[in-house]
Coordinates of C-alpha atoms in Angstrom, one line a residue:
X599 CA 16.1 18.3 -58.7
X600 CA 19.3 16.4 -58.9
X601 CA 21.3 20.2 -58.5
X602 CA 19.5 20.6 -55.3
X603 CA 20.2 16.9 -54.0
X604 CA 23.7 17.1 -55.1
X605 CA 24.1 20.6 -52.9
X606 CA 22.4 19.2 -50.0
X607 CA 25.1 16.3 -50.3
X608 CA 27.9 18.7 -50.7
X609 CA 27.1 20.4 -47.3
X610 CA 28.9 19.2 -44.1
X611 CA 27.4 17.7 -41.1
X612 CA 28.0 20.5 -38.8
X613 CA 26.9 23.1 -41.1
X614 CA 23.3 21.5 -40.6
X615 CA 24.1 21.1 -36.7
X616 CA 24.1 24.8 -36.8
X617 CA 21.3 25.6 -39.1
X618 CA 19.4 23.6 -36.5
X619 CA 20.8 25.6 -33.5
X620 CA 20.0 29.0 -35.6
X621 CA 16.1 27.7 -36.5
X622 CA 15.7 27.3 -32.5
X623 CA 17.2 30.4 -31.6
X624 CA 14.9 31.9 -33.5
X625 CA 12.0 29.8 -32.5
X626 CA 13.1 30.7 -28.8
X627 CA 13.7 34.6 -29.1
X628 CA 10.7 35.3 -31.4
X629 CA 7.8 33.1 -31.1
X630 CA 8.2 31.8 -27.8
X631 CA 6.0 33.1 -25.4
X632 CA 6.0 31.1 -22.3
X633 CA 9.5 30.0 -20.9
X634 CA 11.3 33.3 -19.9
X635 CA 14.7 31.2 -19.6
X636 CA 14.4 29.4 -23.1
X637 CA 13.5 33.2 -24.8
X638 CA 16.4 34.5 -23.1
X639 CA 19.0 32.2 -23.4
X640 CA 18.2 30.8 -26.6
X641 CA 19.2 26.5 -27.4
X642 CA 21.1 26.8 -23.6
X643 CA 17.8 27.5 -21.9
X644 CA 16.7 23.9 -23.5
X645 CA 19.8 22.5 -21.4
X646 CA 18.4 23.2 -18.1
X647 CA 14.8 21.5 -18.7
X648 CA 16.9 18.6 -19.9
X649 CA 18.6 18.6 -16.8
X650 CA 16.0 19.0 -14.7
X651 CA 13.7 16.0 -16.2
X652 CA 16.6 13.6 -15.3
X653 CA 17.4 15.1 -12.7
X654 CA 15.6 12.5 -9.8
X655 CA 17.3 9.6 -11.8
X656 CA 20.8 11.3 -11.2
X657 CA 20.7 11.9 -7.7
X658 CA 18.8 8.1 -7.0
X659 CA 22.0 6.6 -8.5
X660 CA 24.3 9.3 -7.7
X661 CA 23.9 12.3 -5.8
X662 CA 22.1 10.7 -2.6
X663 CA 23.1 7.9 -0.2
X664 CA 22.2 4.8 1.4
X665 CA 19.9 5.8 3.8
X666 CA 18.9 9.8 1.9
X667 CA 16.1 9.0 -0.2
X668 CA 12.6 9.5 0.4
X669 CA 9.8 7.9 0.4
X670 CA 12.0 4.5 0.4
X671 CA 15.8 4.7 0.6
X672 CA 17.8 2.4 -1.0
X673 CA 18.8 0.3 1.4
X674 CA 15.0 -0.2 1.9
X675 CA 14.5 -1.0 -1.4
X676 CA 17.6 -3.1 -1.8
X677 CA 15.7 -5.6 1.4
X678 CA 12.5 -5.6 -0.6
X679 CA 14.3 -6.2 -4.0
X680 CA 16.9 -9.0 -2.6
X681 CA 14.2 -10.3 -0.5
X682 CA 11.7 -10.9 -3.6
X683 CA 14.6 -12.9 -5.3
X684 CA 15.3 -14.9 -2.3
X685 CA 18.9 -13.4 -2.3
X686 CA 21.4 -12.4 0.4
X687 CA 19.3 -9.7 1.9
X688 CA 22.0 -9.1 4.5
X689 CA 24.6 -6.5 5.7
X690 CA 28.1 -6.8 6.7
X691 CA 30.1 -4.7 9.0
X692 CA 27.4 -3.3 11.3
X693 CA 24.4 -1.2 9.8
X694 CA 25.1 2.1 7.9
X695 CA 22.2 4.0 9.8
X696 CA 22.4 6.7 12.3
X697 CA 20.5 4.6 15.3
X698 CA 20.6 8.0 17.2
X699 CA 18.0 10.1 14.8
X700 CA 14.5 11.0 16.2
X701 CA 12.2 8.2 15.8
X702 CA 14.5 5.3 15.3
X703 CA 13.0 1.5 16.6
X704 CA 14.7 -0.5 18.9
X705 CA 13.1 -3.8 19.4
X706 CA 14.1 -5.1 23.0
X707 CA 15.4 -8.7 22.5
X708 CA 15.0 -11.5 25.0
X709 CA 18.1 -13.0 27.0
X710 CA 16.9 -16.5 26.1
X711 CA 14.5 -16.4 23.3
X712 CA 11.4 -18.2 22.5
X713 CA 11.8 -22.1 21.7
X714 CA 9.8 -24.0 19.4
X715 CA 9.5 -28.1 19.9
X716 CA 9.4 -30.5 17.5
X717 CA 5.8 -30.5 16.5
X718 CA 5.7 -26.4 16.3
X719 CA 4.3 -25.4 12.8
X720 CA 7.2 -23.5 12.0
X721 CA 9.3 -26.0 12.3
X722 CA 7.7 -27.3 8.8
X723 CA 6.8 -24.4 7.7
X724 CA 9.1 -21.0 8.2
X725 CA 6.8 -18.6 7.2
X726 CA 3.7 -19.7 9.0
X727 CA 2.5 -16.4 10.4
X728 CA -1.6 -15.8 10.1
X729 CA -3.6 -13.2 11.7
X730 CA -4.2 -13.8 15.2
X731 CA -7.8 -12.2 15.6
X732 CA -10.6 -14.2 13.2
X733 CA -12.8 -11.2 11.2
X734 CA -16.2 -11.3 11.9
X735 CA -16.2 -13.6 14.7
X736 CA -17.8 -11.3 17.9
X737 CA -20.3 -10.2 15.2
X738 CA -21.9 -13.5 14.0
X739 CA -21.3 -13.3 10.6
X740 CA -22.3 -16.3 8.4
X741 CA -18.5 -16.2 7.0
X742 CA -15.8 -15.6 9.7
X743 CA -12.7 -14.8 7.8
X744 CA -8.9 -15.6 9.5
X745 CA -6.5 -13.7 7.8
X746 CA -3.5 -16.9 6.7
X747 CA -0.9 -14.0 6.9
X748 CA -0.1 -11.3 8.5
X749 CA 0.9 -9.0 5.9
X750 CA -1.2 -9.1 2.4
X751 CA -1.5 -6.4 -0.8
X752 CA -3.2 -3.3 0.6
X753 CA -5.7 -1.6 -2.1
X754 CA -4.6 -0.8 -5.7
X755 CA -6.9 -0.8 -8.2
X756 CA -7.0 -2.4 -11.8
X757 CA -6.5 1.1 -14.2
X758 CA -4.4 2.6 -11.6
X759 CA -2.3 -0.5 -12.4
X760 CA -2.0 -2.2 -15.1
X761 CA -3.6 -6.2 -15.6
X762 CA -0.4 -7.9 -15.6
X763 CA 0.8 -6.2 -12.2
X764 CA -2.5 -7.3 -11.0
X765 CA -2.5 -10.3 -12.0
X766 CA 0.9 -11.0 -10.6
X767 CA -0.4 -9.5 -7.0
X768 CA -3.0 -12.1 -6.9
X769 CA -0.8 -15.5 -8.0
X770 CA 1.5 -14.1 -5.1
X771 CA -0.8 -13.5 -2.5
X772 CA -2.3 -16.9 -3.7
X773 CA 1.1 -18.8 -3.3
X774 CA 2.0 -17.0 -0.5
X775 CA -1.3 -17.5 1.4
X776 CA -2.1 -14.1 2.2
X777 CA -5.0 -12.0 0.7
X778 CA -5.4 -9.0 -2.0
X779 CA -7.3 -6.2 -1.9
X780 CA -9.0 -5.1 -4.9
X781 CA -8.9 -1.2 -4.6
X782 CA -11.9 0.5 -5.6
X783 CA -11.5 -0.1 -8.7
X784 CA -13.9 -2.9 -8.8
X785 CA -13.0 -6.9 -9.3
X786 CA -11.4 -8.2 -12.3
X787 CA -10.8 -11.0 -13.8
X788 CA -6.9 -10.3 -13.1
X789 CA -8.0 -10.6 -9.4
X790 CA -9.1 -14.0 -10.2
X791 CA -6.0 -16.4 -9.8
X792 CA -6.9 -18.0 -6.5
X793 CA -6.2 -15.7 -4.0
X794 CA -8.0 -14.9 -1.5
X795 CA -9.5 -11.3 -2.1
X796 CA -10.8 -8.4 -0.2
X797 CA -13.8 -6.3 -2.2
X798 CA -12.8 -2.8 -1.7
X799 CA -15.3 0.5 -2.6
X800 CA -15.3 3.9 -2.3
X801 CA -17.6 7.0 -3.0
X802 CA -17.5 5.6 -7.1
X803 CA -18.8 2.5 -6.0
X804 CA -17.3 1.0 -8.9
X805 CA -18.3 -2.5 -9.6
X806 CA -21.2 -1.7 -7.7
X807 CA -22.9 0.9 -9.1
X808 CA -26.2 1.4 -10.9
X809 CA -26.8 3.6 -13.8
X810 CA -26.9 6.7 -11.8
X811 CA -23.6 5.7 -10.1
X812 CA -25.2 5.0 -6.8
X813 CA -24.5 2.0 -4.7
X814 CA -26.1 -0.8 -5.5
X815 CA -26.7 -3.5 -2.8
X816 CA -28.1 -6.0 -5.6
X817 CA -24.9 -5.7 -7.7
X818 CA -22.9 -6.4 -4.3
X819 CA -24.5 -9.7 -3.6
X820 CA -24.3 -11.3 -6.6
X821 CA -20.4 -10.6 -7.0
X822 CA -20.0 -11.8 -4.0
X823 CA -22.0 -15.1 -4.9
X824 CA -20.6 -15.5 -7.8
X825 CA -16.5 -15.2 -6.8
X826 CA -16.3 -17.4 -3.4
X827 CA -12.6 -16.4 -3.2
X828 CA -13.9 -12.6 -1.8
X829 CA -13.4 -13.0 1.8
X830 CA -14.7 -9.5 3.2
X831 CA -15.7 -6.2 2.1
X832 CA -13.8 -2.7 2.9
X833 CA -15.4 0.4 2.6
X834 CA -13.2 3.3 2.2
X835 CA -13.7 6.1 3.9
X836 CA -10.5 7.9 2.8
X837 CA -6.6 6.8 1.9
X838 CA -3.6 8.6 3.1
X839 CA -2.4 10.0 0.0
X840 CA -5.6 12.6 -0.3
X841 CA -8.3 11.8 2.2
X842 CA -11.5 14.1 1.6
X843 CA -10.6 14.5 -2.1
X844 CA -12.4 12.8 -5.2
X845 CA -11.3 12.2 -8.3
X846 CA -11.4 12.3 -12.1
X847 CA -11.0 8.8 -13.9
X848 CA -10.5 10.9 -17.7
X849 CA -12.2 9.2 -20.4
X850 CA -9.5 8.2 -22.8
X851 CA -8.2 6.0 -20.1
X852 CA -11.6 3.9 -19.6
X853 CA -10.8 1.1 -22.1
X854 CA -14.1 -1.0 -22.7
X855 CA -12.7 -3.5 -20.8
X856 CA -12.2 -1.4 -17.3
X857 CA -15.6 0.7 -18.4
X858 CA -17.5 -3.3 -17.9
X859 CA -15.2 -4.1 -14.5
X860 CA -16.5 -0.4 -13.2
X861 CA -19.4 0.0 -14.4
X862 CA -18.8 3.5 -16.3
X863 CA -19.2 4.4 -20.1
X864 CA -16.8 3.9 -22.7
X865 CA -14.7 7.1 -23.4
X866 CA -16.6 9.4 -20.9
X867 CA -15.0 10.9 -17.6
X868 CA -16.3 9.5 -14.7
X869 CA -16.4 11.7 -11.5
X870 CA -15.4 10.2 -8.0
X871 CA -17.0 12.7 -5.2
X872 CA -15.2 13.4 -2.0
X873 CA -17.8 12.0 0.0
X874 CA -20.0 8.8 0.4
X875 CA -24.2 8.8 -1.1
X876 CA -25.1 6.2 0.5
X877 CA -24.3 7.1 4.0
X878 CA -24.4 10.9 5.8
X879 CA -23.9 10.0 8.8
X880 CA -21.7 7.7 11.5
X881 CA -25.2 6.4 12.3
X882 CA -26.2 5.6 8.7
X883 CA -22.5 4.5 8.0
X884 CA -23.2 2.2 11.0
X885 CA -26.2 0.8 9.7
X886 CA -24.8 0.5 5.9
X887 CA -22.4 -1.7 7.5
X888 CA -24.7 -4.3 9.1
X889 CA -27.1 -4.1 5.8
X890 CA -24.0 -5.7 3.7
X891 CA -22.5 -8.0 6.2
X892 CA -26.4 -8.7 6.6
X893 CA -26.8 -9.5 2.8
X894 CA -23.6 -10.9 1.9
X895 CA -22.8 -13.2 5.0
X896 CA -19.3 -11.4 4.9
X897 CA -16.9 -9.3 7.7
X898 CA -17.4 -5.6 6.7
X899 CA -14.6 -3.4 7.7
X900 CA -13.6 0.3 6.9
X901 CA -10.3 1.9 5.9
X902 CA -9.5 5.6 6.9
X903 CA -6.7 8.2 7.3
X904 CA -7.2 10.1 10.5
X905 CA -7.8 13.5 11.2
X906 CA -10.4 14.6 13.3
X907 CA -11.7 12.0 16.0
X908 CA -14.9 13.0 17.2
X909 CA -16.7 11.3 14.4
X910 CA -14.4 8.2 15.6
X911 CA -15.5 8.6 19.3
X912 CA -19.3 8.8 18.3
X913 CA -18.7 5.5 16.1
X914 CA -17.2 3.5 19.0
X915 CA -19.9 4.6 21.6
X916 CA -22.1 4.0 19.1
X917 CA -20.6 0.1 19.1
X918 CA -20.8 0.0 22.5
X919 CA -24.6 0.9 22.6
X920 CA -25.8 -1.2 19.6
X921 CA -23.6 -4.3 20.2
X922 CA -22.6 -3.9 16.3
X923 CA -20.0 -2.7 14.2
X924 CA -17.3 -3.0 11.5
X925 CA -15.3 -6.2 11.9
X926 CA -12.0 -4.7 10.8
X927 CA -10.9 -0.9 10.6
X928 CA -7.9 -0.4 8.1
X929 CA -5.3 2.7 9.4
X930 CA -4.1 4.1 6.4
X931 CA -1.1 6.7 7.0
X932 CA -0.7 10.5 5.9
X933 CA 2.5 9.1 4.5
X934 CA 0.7 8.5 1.0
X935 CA 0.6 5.7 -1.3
X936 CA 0.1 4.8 -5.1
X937 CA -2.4 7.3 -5.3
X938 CA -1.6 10.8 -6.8
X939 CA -2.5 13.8 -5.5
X940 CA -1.5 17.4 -5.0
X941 CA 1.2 18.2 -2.5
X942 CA -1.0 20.4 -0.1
X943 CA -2.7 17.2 0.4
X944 CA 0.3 14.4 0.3
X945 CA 2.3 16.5 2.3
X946 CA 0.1 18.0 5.0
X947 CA -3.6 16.5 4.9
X948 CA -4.1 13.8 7.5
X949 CA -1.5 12.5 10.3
X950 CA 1.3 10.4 9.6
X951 CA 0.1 6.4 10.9
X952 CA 2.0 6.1 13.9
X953 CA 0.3 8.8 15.4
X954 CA -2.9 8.3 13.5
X955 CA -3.5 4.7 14.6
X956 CA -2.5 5.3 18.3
X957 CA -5.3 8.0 18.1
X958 CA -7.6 5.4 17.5
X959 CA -6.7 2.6 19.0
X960 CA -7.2 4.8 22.1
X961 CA -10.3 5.4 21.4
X962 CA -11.4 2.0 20.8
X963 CA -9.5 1.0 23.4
X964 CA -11.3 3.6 25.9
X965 CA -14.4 2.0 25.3
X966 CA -13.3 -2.0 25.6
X967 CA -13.6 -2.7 21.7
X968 CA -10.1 -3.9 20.6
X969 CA -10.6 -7.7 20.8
X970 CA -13.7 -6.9 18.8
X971 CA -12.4 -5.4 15.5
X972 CA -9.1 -6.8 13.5
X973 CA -7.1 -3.8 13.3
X974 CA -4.7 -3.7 9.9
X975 CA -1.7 -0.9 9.4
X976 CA -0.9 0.5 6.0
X977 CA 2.1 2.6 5.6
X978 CA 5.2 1.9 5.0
X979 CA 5.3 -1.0 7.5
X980 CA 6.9 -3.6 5.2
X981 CA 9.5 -4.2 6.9
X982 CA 10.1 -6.7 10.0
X983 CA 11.2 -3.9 12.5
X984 CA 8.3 -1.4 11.6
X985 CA 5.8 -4.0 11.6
X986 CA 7.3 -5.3 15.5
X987 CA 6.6 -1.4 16.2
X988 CA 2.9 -1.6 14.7
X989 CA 2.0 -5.4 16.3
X990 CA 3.3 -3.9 19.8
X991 CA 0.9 -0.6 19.2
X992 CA -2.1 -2.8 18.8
X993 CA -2.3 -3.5 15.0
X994 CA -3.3 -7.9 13.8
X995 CA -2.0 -7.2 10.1
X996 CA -0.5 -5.2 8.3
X997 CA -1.2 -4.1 4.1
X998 CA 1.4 -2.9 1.9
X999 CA 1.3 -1.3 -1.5
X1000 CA 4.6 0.1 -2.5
X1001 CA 6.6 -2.6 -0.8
X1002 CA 4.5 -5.0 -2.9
X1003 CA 5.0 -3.0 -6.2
X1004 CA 8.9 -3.0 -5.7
X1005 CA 9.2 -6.8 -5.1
X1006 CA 7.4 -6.8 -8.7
X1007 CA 9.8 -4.9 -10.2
X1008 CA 8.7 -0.9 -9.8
X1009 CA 12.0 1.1 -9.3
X1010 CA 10.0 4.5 -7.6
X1011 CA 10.3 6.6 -10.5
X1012 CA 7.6 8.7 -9.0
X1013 CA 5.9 8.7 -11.9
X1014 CA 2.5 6.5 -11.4
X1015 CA 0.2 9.1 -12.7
X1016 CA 1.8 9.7 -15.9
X1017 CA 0.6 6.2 -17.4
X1018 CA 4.4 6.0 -18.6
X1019 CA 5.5 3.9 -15.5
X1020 CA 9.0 2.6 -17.0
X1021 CA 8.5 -1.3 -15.2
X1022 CA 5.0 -2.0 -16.8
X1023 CA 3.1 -1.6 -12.9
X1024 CA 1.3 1.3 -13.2
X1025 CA 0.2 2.1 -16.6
X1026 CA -2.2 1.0 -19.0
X1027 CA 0.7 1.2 -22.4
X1028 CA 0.4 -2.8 -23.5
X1029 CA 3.9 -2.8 -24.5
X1030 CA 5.3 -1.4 -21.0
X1031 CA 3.5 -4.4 -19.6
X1032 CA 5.2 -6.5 -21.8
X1033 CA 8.2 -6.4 -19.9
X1034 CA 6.3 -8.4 -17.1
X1035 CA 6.9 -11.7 -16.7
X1036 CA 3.7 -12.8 -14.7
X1037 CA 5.0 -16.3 -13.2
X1038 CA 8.2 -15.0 -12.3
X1039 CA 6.7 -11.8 -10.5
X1040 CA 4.1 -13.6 -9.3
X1041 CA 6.7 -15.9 -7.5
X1042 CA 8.7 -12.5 -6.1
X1043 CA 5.9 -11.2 -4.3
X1044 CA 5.7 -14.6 -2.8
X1045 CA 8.8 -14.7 -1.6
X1046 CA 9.3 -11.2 -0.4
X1047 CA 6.1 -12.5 1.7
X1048 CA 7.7 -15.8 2.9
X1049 CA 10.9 -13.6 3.5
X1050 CA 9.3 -10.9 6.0
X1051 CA 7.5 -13.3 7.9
X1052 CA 10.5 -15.6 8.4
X1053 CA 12.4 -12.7 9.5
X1054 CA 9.7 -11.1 11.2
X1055 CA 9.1 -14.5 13.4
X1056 CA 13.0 -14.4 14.2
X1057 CA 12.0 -11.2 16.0
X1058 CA 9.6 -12.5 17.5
X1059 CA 10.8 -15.4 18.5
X1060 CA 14.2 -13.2 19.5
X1061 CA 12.1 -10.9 21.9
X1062 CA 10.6 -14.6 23.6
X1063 CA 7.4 -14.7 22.3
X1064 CA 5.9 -17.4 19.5
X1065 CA 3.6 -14.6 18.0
X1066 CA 4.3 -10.9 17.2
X1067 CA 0.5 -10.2 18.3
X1068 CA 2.1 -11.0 21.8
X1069 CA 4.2 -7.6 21.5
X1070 CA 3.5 -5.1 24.2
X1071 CA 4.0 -1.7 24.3
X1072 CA 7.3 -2.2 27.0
X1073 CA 9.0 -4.1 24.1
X1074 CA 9.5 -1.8 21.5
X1075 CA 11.3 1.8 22.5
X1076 CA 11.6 4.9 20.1
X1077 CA 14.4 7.1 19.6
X1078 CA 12.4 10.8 21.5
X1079 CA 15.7 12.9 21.1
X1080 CA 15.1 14.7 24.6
X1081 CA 17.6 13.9 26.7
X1082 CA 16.5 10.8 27.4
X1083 CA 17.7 8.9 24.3
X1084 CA 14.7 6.6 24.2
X1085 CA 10.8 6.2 25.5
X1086 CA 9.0 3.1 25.2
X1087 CA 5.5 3.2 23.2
X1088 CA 3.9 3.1 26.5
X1089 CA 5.5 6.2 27.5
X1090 CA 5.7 7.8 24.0
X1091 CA 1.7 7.1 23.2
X1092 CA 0.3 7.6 26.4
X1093 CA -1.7 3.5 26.0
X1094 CA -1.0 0.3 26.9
X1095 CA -2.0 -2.5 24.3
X1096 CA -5.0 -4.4 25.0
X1097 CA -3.7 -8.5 25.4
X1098 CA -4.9 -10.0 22.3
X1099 CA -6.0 -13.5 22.9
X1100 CA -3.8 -16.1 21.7
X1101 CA -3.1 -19.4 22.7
X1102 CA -0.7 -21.2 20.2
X1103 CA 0.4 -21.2 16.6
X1104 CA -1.0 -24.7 16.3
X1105 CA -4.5 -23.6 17.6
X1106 CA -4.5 -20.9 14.1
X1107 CA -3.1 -23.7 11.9
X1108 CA -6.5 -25.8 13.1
X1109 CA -8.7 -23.0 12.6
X1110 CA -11.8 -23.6 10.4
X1111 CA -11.9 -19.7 9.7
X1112 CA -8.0 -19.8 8.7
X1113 CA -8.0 -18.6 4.4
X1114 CA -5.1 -18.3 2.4
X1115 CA -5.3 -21.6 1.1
X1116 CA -4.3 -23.3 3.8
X1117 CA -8.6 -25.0 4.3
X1118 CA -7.4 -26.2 1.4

């Protein structure tokens, strides 16, 4: 034993270095079977997967510029990042974007601006910004709901991210007066903080489910009555990142802690079907809706990605005929979101949100139902600029998902459904969630919050108005690349905004229906 340990000793480093290279040559030219570049060109071959798996890291930091990257550049990301740390968010020397490209926002300022006196809210309070449309009011429902700002966490679910990212979410949105939405994922206790919450379901019904994974109206009441903090109820439809596609939740992901929030089996895979059971129709969807805002006392809103809009034409006449309706209607883009799916759908499946929402607003519009129904944006409209463009179009709030996860720390390694997100957001590994310090993330969502609304009211206040739902359609122009140089929204969408009715900021700070803590 002691001959063989003393040879092993005698041989030099590099003679193993190439024993190793020979056993994978080997393993590459004779038993590999399923790489044709590794088989024939053995130990390089290995070089170009290498390559390849880092390669989005390399051209993040160092292939592609400012303003290249996709689907947030990094001078986006930089706002949301400096903005989260109440840093300099600015730039010097004049802006680094081509303001010439197709689609690029120009938001017409005033030549003298809007004024505030002594007593105006914002004179206390820089971020004061809520919702000027109160949910549920034209309806009668027992719990009218004021949104206390006008951009909140759009839905991701608990298991798609991990507790600590959720519970972060909710201690912002709770110190930044705004509201969370669940996801479907179902209510957890990391949803739980103080924040105000939107319940969010889908066709898993999760969290309110019975044993045969139908909806379960029962199940629905008493969360509701037994968490005070949820503030409406969203049905999705669809989402922009697959609309019309289930999903698989695999079992080895369903701790026994997410199997009690969703109501599934320990360890088993649980099945979420493309479509709705407890609804097969607009008329029956129409009617599910009054049923829960019925037994719950809560606004009941819906959340789509849009496509087709004859169903949406039947559902407004519909409102029109029955006096009755969804209280809110979330536009979610074609643009994705947090969700995975398969490229044919992220890529080409649904329309991208400025077009999608202008399709529907129309509609709505068409048949005088916009100052019934809160309208809320969702897709990529975190930032001031964009969400001038949405308020002139016709939306009252906007939600934001990946904007929310970067001001927590995610970095858009692109890898969300691999459960080996490197910042701890979205994956269920305990010790990649240890790297999240919940107060101090919990305290950047809160301030990339504060942040955008300052900013966003210094637009506002730029383009002479005192709230951004006072954006028309002649205030905001778009880049149309046909000669022209630029088309207003009016003239690139074909609508002109419906006047939303608004008196004063003062008037929404005395509102009895006004959440985010500020009843409090």
């Amino acid at each position: 034993m002691e001959n063989i340990l003393d040879f092993l000793d005698s041989v030099s480093w590099w003679i193993w270095i190439i024993v190793l290279f020979v056993i994978i040559a080997i393993r590459d030219v004779f038993f590999n079977k399923k790489h044709t570049i590794k088989h024939n060109f053995p130990i390089i071959g290995h070089l170009r997967y290498m390559l390849e798996s880092i390669g989005p890291e390399m051209r993040q930091y160092f292939v592609a510029n400012n303003r290249e990257e996709l689907p947030f550049n990094r001078i986006e990301r930089g706002w949301v990042y400096a903005s989260s740390k109440n840093e300099n968010n600015y730039e010097g020397f004049g802006t680094d974007r081509d303001i010439y490209l197709h689609q690029h926002i120009f938001v017409k300022n005033c030549m003298i601006p809007f004024k505030m006196d002594k007593k105006h809210p914002n004179k206390e309070d820089k971020s004061f910004l809520p919702c000027a449309k109160v949910m549920g009011l034209y309806n009668q429902r027992k719990k009218p709901y004021r949104p206390g700002s006008i951009i909140n966490v759009s839905a991701m679910s608990f298991g798609s991210l991990s507790a600590k990212a959720v519970e972060s979410l909710n201690i912002g949105v709770q110190k930044s007066n705004a509201f969370h939405n669940t996801g479907e994922g179902g209510l957890s206790p990391y949803h739980s903080n103080g924040g105000d919450v939107i319940f969010h379901f889908g066709t898993g019904y999760f969290g309110v489910r019975d044993e045969n994974g139908n909806f379960s109206m029962q199940q629905l009441k008493e969360l509701v009555q037994n968490n005070p903090f949820i503030r409406a109820i969203e049905i999705k439809l669809s989402q922009g990142a697959k609309p019309g596609k289930g999903g698989v939740l695999p079992g080895k992901k369903i701790t026994p802690e997410i199997a009690k929030i969703r109501g599934v089996e320990v360890g088993k895979d649980v099945l979420s079907p493309s479509a709705h059971t407890a609804f097969n129709s607009v008329p029956e969807l129409l009617q599910f809706i009054e049923d829960i805002a019925h037994e719950t006392g809560l606004p009941v809103g819906i959340k789509a990605a849009i496509g087709k809009i004859e169903q949406w034409e039947l559902l407004a006449a519909l409102m029109v005929k029955t006096d009755r309706g969804p209280d809110f209607i979330t536009i979610d883009g074609g643009e994705g979101g947090t969700g995975a799916a398969p490229p044919s759908f992220a890529d080409h499946v649904s329309l991208p949100w400025v077009y999608g929402f202008a399709a529907i607003y129309k509609i709505f519009q068409e048949h005088k139902l916009t100052n019934r129904v809160v309208f809320i944006g969702s897709g990529k409209l975190g930032f001031p600029a964009k969400a001038a463009m949405a308020f002139a179009m016709g939306v009252d709030c906007i939600n934001v998902a990946r904007e929310a996860m970067m001001s927590i720390g995610c970095i858009q390694a692109q890898i969300c459904h691999t459960n080996r997100c490197p910042s701890g957001i979205a994956t269920q590994s305990k010790w990649l969630q240890n790297g999240i310090n919940v107060p101090l993330k919990s305290d950047r969502l809160a301030q990339y919050f504060k942040t955008f609304r300052k900013e966003f009211i210094e637009i506002t206040h730029a383009s002479g108005y005192e709230h951004p739902c006072q954006f028309t359609m002649q205030d905001v122009d778009l880049n149309v690349d046909d000669g022209e140089l630029t088309k207003t929204l009016e003239e690139s969408f074909k609508y002109i905004k419906t006047p939303v009715e608004f008196t004063c900021a003062e008037d929404l700070k005395q509102c009895s229906y006004l959440g985010g803590g500020y009843e409090k």
